[in-house]
Amino acid sequence: MSREQRRGQAAMTGGQSAGAPGPRWRALLEARWQTHVQEVTELSLAYHVAAAAVCDDIGDGTGQPEVASLLRRVTEARRKLADVEEALGRLAAGTFGACEQCGSAIPAGLLTAAPETRYCPRCDAPSPEAGPAGVTPLAGRATR
C-alpha cells in the first residue's frame, strides 16, 4: 500500500470510532465493493473465454488447469464481494463495527484494513481445539 493510500485511509477513518457508522465507513466499503465488482467481472469474462476455448479444442485437455484456476479465482472474488455487501447491510442496520459473536467493538484499525470483518480479534482467534495437534487453521473467522 502506498503512502498516499495509507494517508487516504487514515483521513477517511480519522476521528471516527469503529462502532459509529457513518459516511467514512460507507465510502471505504463502497470503494471496496467497486473494486470487487470489477474483479468479479474481469475474472468471469476470462473464465468464459478460457472455457469456450477448451470446448473448441479437440479434447487434449491443455486448457483445463487454467479454467479450473480461473473458476477458483471467480468463486473467491464473489465471496469477497458478498462479504462487503453484508458489511454494507450491517452498516445500514446499525450493527457495523460490533462483533457478531460477543457484541464488543471491533477496533477501528482492523475495520480500516478489512471493513468486512465480522468478529473482534478475541472471537476471531482460532481455538486450540480447532484442528489436529500442531496444525493451525489458516485464518479465524475474519469474514465468514
Coordinates of N, CA and C in Angstrom, one line a residue:
M1 N 0.9 -1.2 0.0 CA 0.0 0.0 0.0 C 0.9 1.2 0.0
S2 N 0.6 2.2 -0.9 CA 1.4 3.4 -1.0 C 1.1 4.3 0.2
R3 N 2.1 5.3 0.3 CA 1.9 6.3 1.4 C 0.6 7.1 1.2
E4 N 0.3 7.4 0.0 CA -0.9 8.2 -0.3 C -2.2 7.4 0.1
Q5 N -2.2 6.1 -0.2 CA -3.3 5.2 0.1 C -3.5 5.1 1.6
R6 N -2.4 5.0 2.3 CA -2.5 5.0 3.8 C -3.0 6.3 4.4
R7 N -2.5 7.4 3.8 CA -3.0 8.7 4.3 C -4.4 8.8 4.0
G8 N -4.9 8.4 2.8 CA -6.3 8.5 2.4 C -7.2 7.7 3.3
Q9 N -6.7 6.5 3.7 CA -7.5 5.6 4.6 C -7.5 6.2 6.0
A10 N -6.4 6.8 6.4 CA -6.3 7.4 7.7 C -7.3 8.6 7.8
A11 N -7.3 9.4 6.7 CA -8.2 10.6 6.7 C -9.6 10.2 6.6
M12 N -9.9 9.1 5.9 CA -11.2 8.6 5.8 C -11.8 8.1 7.1
T13 N -10.9 7.5 8.0 CA -11.4 7.0 9.2 C -11.0 7.8 10.4
G14 N -10.2 8.8 10.3 CA -9.8 9.6 11.4 C -10.9 10.2 12.2
G15 N -10.8 10.0 13.5 CA -11.7 10.6 14.4 C -13.0 9.9 14.5
Q16 N -13.2 8.8 13.9 CA -14.4 8.0 13.9 C -14.2 6.7 14.6
S17 N -15.0 6.4 15.6 CA -14.9 5.2 16.3 C -15.4 4.0 15.4
A18 N -15.0 2.8 15.8 CA -15.3 1.7 14.9 C -16.8 1.4 15.0
G19 N -17.5 1.7 16.1 CA -18.9 1.3 16.2 C -19.8 2.4 15.7
A20 N -19.3 3.6 15.3 CA -20.1 4.7 14.9 C -20.2 4.6 13.3
P21 N -21.3 4.1 12.8 CA -21.4 4.1 11.4 C -21.5 5.5 10.8
G22 N -21.0 5.6 9.6 CA -21.1 7.0 9.0 C -20.6 6.9 7.6
P23 N -20.5 8.1 7.0 CA -20.1 8.3 5.6 C -18.7 7.8 5.4
R24 N -17.8 7.9 6.3 CA -16.4 7.4 6.1 C -16.4 5.9 5.9
W25 N -17.1 5.2 6.8 CA -17.1 3.7 6.6 C -17.8 3.4 5.3
R26 N -18.9 4.0 5.0 CA -19.7 3.7 3.8 C -18.8 4.0 2.6
A27 N -18.0 5.0 2.6 CA -17.1 5.3 1.4 C -16.1 4.2 1.3
L28 N -15.5 3.8 2.4 CA -14.5 2.7 2.4 C -15.1 1.4 1.8
L29 N -16.3 1.1 2.4 CA -16.9 -0.1 1.9 C -17.4 -0.1 0.4
E30 N -17.9 1.1 0.0 CA -18.3 1.2 -1.4 C -17.1 1.2 -2.3
A31 N -16.0 1.7 -1.9 CA -14.7 1.6 -2.7 C -14.3 0.2 -2.9
R32 N -14.4 -0.6 -1.8 CA -14.0 -2.0 -1.9 C -15.0 -2.8 -2.7
W33 N -16.3 -2.4 -2.6 CA -17.4 -3.0 -3.4 C -17.1 -2.9 -4.9
Q34 N -16.7 -1.6 -5.3 CA -16.5 -1.3 -6.7 C -15.3 -2.1 -7.2
T35 N -14.2 -2.2 -6.3 CA -13.0 -3.0 -6.7 C -13.4 -4.5 -6.9
H36 N -14.2 -5.0 -6.0 CA -14.6 -6.4 -6.1 C -15.5 -6.7 -7.3
V37 N -16.4 -5.8 -7.6 CA -17.3 -5.9 -8.8 C -16.4 -6.0 -10.0
Q38 N -15.5 -5.1 -10.1 CA -14.6 -5.1 -11.3 C -13.8 -6.4 -11.4
E39 N -13.3 -6.9 -10.3 CA -12.5 -8.1 -10.2 C -13.4 -9.3 -10.7
V40 N -14.6 -9.4 -10.1 CA -15.5 -10.5 -10.5 C -15.8 -10.4 -12.0
T41 N -16.1 -9.2 -12.5 CA -16.4 -9.1 -13.9 C -15.3 -9.5 -14.8
E42 N -14.1 -9.0 -14.5 CA -12.9 -9.4 -15.3 C -12.6 -10.9 -15.2
L43 N -12.6 -11.5 -14.0 CA -12.3 -12.9 -13.9 C -13.4 -13.7 -14.6
S44 N -14.7 -13.3 -14.4 CA -15.8 -14.1 -15.1 C -15.6 -14.1 -16.6
L45 N -15.3 -12.9 -17.1 CA -15.1 -12.9 -18.6 C -13.9 -13.8 -19.0
A46 N -12.8 -13.7 -18.3 CA -11.7 -14.5 -18.6 C -12.0 -16.0 -18.5
Y47 N -12.8 -16.4 -17.5 CA -13.2 -17.8 -17.3 C -14.0 -18.2 -18.5
H48 N -15.0 -17.4 -18.9 CA -15.8 -17.9 -20.0 C -15.1 -18.0 -21.3
V49 N -14.1 -17.1 -21.5 CA -13.3 -17.1 -22.8 C -12.5 -18.4 -22.7
A50 N -11.8 -18.7 -21.6 CA -11.0 -19.9 -21.4 C -11.8 -21.2 -21.6
A51 N -13.0 -21.2 -20.9 CA -13.9 -22.4 -21.0 C -14.3 -22.6 -22.5
A52 N -14.7 -21.5 -23.2 CA -15.1 -21.7 -24.6 C -13.9 -22.2 -25.4
A53 N -12.7 -21.8 -25.1 CA -11.5 -22.2 -25.9 C -11.3 -23.7 -25.6
V54 N -11.5 -24.2 -24.4 CA -11.3 -25.6 -24.1 C -12.3 -26.4 -24.8
C55 N -13.6 -25.9 -24.9 CA -14.6 -26.7 -25.6 C -14.3 -26.7 -27.1
D56 N -13.7 -25.7 -27.6 CA -13.4 -25.7 -29.0 C -12.2 -26.6 -29.4
D57 N -11.4 -27.0 -28.4 CA -10.2 -27.8 -28.6 C -10.7 -29.2 -28.9
I58 N -9.8 -30.0 -29.5 CA -10.1 -31.4 -29.8 C -10.1 -32.3 -28.6
G59 N -9.9 -31.8 -27.4 CA -10.0 -32.6 -26.3 C -8.7 -33.0 -25.7
D60 N -7.6 -32.3 -26.0 CA -6.3 -32.6 -25.4 C -6.2 -32.2 -24.0
G61 N -7.1 -31.4 -23.4 CA -7.1 -31.1 -22.0 C -6.1 -30.1 -21.6
T62 N -5.4 -29.4 -22.5 CA -4.3 -28.5 -22.2 C -4.9 -27.2 -21.5
G63 N -6.1 -26.8 -21.7 CA -6.6 -25.6 -21.0 C -7.3 -25.9 -19.7
Q64 N -7.5 -27.1 -19.4 CA -8.3 -27.5 -18.2 C -7.7 -26.9 -16.9
P65 N -6.4 -26.9 -16.6 CA -5.9 -26.3 -15.4 C -6.2 -24.8 -15.3
E66 N -6.0 -24.1 -16.4 CA -6.3 -22.7 -16.5 C -7.8 -22.4 -16.2
V67 N -8.7 -23.1 -16.7 CA -10.1 -22.9 -16.5 C -10.4 -23.2 -15.0
A68 N -9.9 -24.3 -14.5 CA -10.1 -24.6 -13.1 C -9.6 -23.5 -12.1
S69 N -8.4 -23.0 -12.5 CA -7.8 -21.9 -11.7 C -8.7 -20.6 -11.8
L70 N -9.1 -20.3 -12.9 CA -10.0 -19.1 -13.1 C -11.3 -19.3 -12.3
L71 N -11.9 -20.5 -12.4 CA -13.1 -20.7 -11.6 C -12.9 -20.5 -10.1
R72 N -11.8 -21.0 -9.6 CA -11.5 -20.8 -8.2 C -11.3 -19.3 -7.9
R73 N -10.7 -18.6 -8.7 CA -10.5 -17.2 -8.5 C -11.8 -16.4 -8.6
V74 N -12.7 -16.8 -9.5 CA -14.0 -16.2 -9.6 C -14.8 -16.4 -8.3
T75 N -14.8 -17.6 -7.9 CA -15.5 -18.0 -6.7 C -15.0 -17.2 -5.5
E76 N -13.7 -17.1 -5.3 CA -13.1 -16.3 -4.2 C -13.5 -14.8 -4.3
A77 N -13.4 -14.3 -5.5 CA -13.8 -12.9 -5.7 C -15.3 -12.6 -5.4
R78 N -16.1 -13.6 -5.8 CA -17.6 -13.4 -5.5 C -17.8 -13.5 -4.0
R79 N -17.0 -14.3 -3.3 CA -17.2 -14.4 -1.8 C -16.8 -13.1 -1.2
K80 N -15.7 -12.5 -1.6 CA -15.2 -11.2 -1.1 C -16.3 -10.2 -1.4
L81 N -16.9 -10.2 -2.5 CA -17.9 -9.2 -2.9 C -19.1 -9.4 -1.9
A82 N -19.5 -10.6 -1.7 CA -20.6 -10.9 -0.8 C -20.3 -10.4 0.6
D83 N -19.1 -10.6 1.1 CA -18.7 -10.1 2.4 C -18.8 -8.6 2.5
V84 N -18.4 -7.9 1.5 CA -18.5 -6.4 1.5 C -20.0 -6.0 1.5
E85 N -20.8 -6.7 0.7 CA -22.2 -6.4 0.6 C -22.9 -6.6 2.0
E86 N -22.5 -7.7 2.7 CA -23.0 -8.0 4.0 C -22.6 -6.9 5.0
A87 N -21.4 -6.4 4.9 CA -20.9 -5.3 5.7 C -21.7 -4.0 5.5
L88 N -22.0 -3.8 4.2 CA -22.9 -2.6 3.9 C -24.2 -2.8 4.5
G89 N -24.7 -4.0 4.6 CA -26.0 -4.3 5.2 C -25.9 -4.0 6.7
R90 N -24.8 -4.5 7.3 CA -24.6 -4.2 8.8 C -24.5 -2.7 9.0
L91 N -23.9 -2.0 8.1 CA -23.8 -0.5 8.3 C -25.2 0.1 8.3
A92 N -26.0 -0.3 7.3 CA -27.4 0.2 7.2 C -28.2 -0.2 8.4
A93 N -28.0 -1.4 9.0 CA -28.7 -1.9 10.1 C -28.2 -1.3 11.5
G94 N -27.1 -0.6 11.4 CA -26.5 0.0 12.6 C -25.7 -1.0 13.5
T95 N -25.3 -2.1 12.9 CA -24.6 -3.1 13.7 C -23.1 -3.2 13.2
F96 N -22.7 -2.4 12.3 CA -21.4 -2.4 11.7 C -20.4 -2.0 12.9
G97 N -19.3 -2.7 12.9 CA -18.3 -2.5 13.9 C -18.5 -3.2 15.2
A98 N -19.5 -4.0 15.3 CA -19.8 -4.8 16.5 C -19.5 -6.3 16.2
C99 N -18.8 -7.0 17.0 CA -18.6 -8.4 16.9 C -19.9 -9.2 16.8
E100 N -20.0 -10.0 15.8 CA -21.2 -10.8 15.7 C -21.3 -11.9 16.7
Q101 N -20.2 -12.2 17.4 CA -20.3 -13.3 18.4 C -20.5 -12.7 19.8
C102 N -19.7 -11.7 20.2 CA -19.8 -11.3 21.6 C -20.4 -9.8 21.7
G103 N -20.5 -9.1 20.6 CA -21.1 -7.8 20.6 C -20.1 -6.7 20.9
S104 N -18.8 -7.0 21.2 CA -17.9 -5.9 21.6 C -17.5 -5.2 20.3
A105 N -16.9 -4.0 20.5 CA -16.5 -3.2 19.4 C -15.3 -3.8 18.7
I106 N -15.3 -3.8 17.4 CA -14.1 -4.2 16.6 C -13.2 -3.0 16.4
P107 N -11.9 -3.1 16.7 CA -11.0 -2.0 16.6 C -11.1 -1.3 15.3
A108 N -11.0 0.0 15.3 CA -11.1 0.8 14.1 C -10.0 0.5 13.1
G109 N -8.8 0.2 13.6 CA -7.7 -0.1 12.7 C -7.9 -1.4 12.0
L110 N -8.6 -2.4 12.6 CA -8.9 -3.7 11.9 C -10.0 -3.4 10.9
L111 N -11.0 -2.6 11.2 CA -12.0 -2.3 10.2 C -11.5 -1.5 9.1
T112 N -10.5 -0.6 9.3 CA -9.9 0.1 8.2 C -9.2 -0.8 7.3
A113 N -8.5 -1.8 7.8 CA -7.7 -2.8 7.0 C -8.7 -3.7 6.3
A114 N -9.7 -4.2 7.0 CA -10.7 -5.1 6.5 C -12.1 -4.8 7.0
P115 N -12.7 -3.8 6.3 CA -14.0 -3.3 6.8 C -15.1 -4.4 6.8
E116 N -14.9 -5.5 6.1 CA -15.9 -6.5 6.1 C -15.8 -7.5 7.3
T117 N -14.9 -7.2 8.2 CA -14.6 -8.0 9.3 C -15.9 -8.1 10.2
R118 N -16.2 -9.3 10.6 CA -17.4 -9.6 11.4 C -17.1 -9.8 12.9
Y119 N -15.9 -10.2 13.2 CA -15.6 -10.6 14.6 C -14.4 -9.8 15.2
C120 N -14.5 -9.6 16.5 CA -13.4 -8.9 17.2 C -12.2 -9.9 17.2
P121 N -11.0 -9.4 17.5 CA -9.8 -10.2 17.5 C -9.9 -11.4 18.4
R122 N -10.5 -11.2 19.6 CA -10.7 -12.3 20.6 C -11.5 -13.4 20.0
C123 N -12.6 -13.1 19.4 CA -13.5 -14.1 18.9 C -13.0 -14.7 17.6
D124 N -12.2 -14.0 16.8 CA -11.6 -14.4 15.6 C -10.5 -15.3 15.7
A125 N -9.8 -15.3 16.9 CA -8.6 -16.2 17.1 C -9.0 -17.6 17.0
P126 N -8.2 -18.4 16.3 CA -8.6 -19.8 16.2 C -8.4 -20.5 17.6
S127 N -9.3 -21.4 17.9 CA -9.2 -22.1 19.2 C -8.2 -23.2 19.1
P128 N -7.6 -23.6 20.2 CA -6.6 -24.6 20.2 C -7.2 -26.0 19.8
E129 N -8.5 -26.2 20.1 CA -9.1 -27.5 19.7 C -9.6 -27.5 18.3
A130 N -9.4 -26.4 17.5 CA -9.9 -26.3 16.2 C -9.4 -27.3 15.2
G131 N -8.1 -27.8 15.4 CA -7.6 -28.7 14.4 C -6.7 -29.7 15.1
P132 N -6.1 -30.6 14.3 CA -5.2 -31.6 14.9 C -4.0 -30.9 15.5
A133 N -3.4 -31.7 16.4 CA -2.2 -31.1 17.1 C -1.1 -30.7 16.2
G134 N -0.6 -29.5 16.4 CA 0.4 -28.9 15.5 C -0.1 -28.3 14.3
V135 N -1.4 -28.3 14.0 CA -1.9 -27.7 12.8 C -2.8 -26.5 13.2
T136 N -2.4 -25.4 12.7 CA -3.1 -24.2 12.9 C -4.0 -23.8 11.7
P137 N -5.2 -23.5 11.9 CA -6.0 -23.1 10.8 C -5.4 -21.8 10.1
L138 N -5.7 -21.7 8.8 CA -5.1 -20.6 8.1 C -5.6 -19.2 8.6
A139 N -6.9 -19.2 8.9 CA -7.4 -17.9 9.4 C -8.6 -18.2 10.4
G140 N -8.9 -17.3 11.2 CA -10.1 -17.4 12.0 C -11.3 -17.1 11.3
R141 N -12.2 -16.3 11.8 CA -13.5 -16.0 11.1 C -13.5 -14.6 10.7
A142 N -12.5 -14.0 10.1 CA -12.5 -12.6 9.8 C -13.6 -12.2 8.9
T143 N -14.0 -13.0 8.0 CA -15.1 -12.6 7.1 C -16.3 -13.6 7.2
R144 N -16.1 -14.8 7.5 CA -17.3 -15.7 7.5 C -17.2 -16.6 8.7

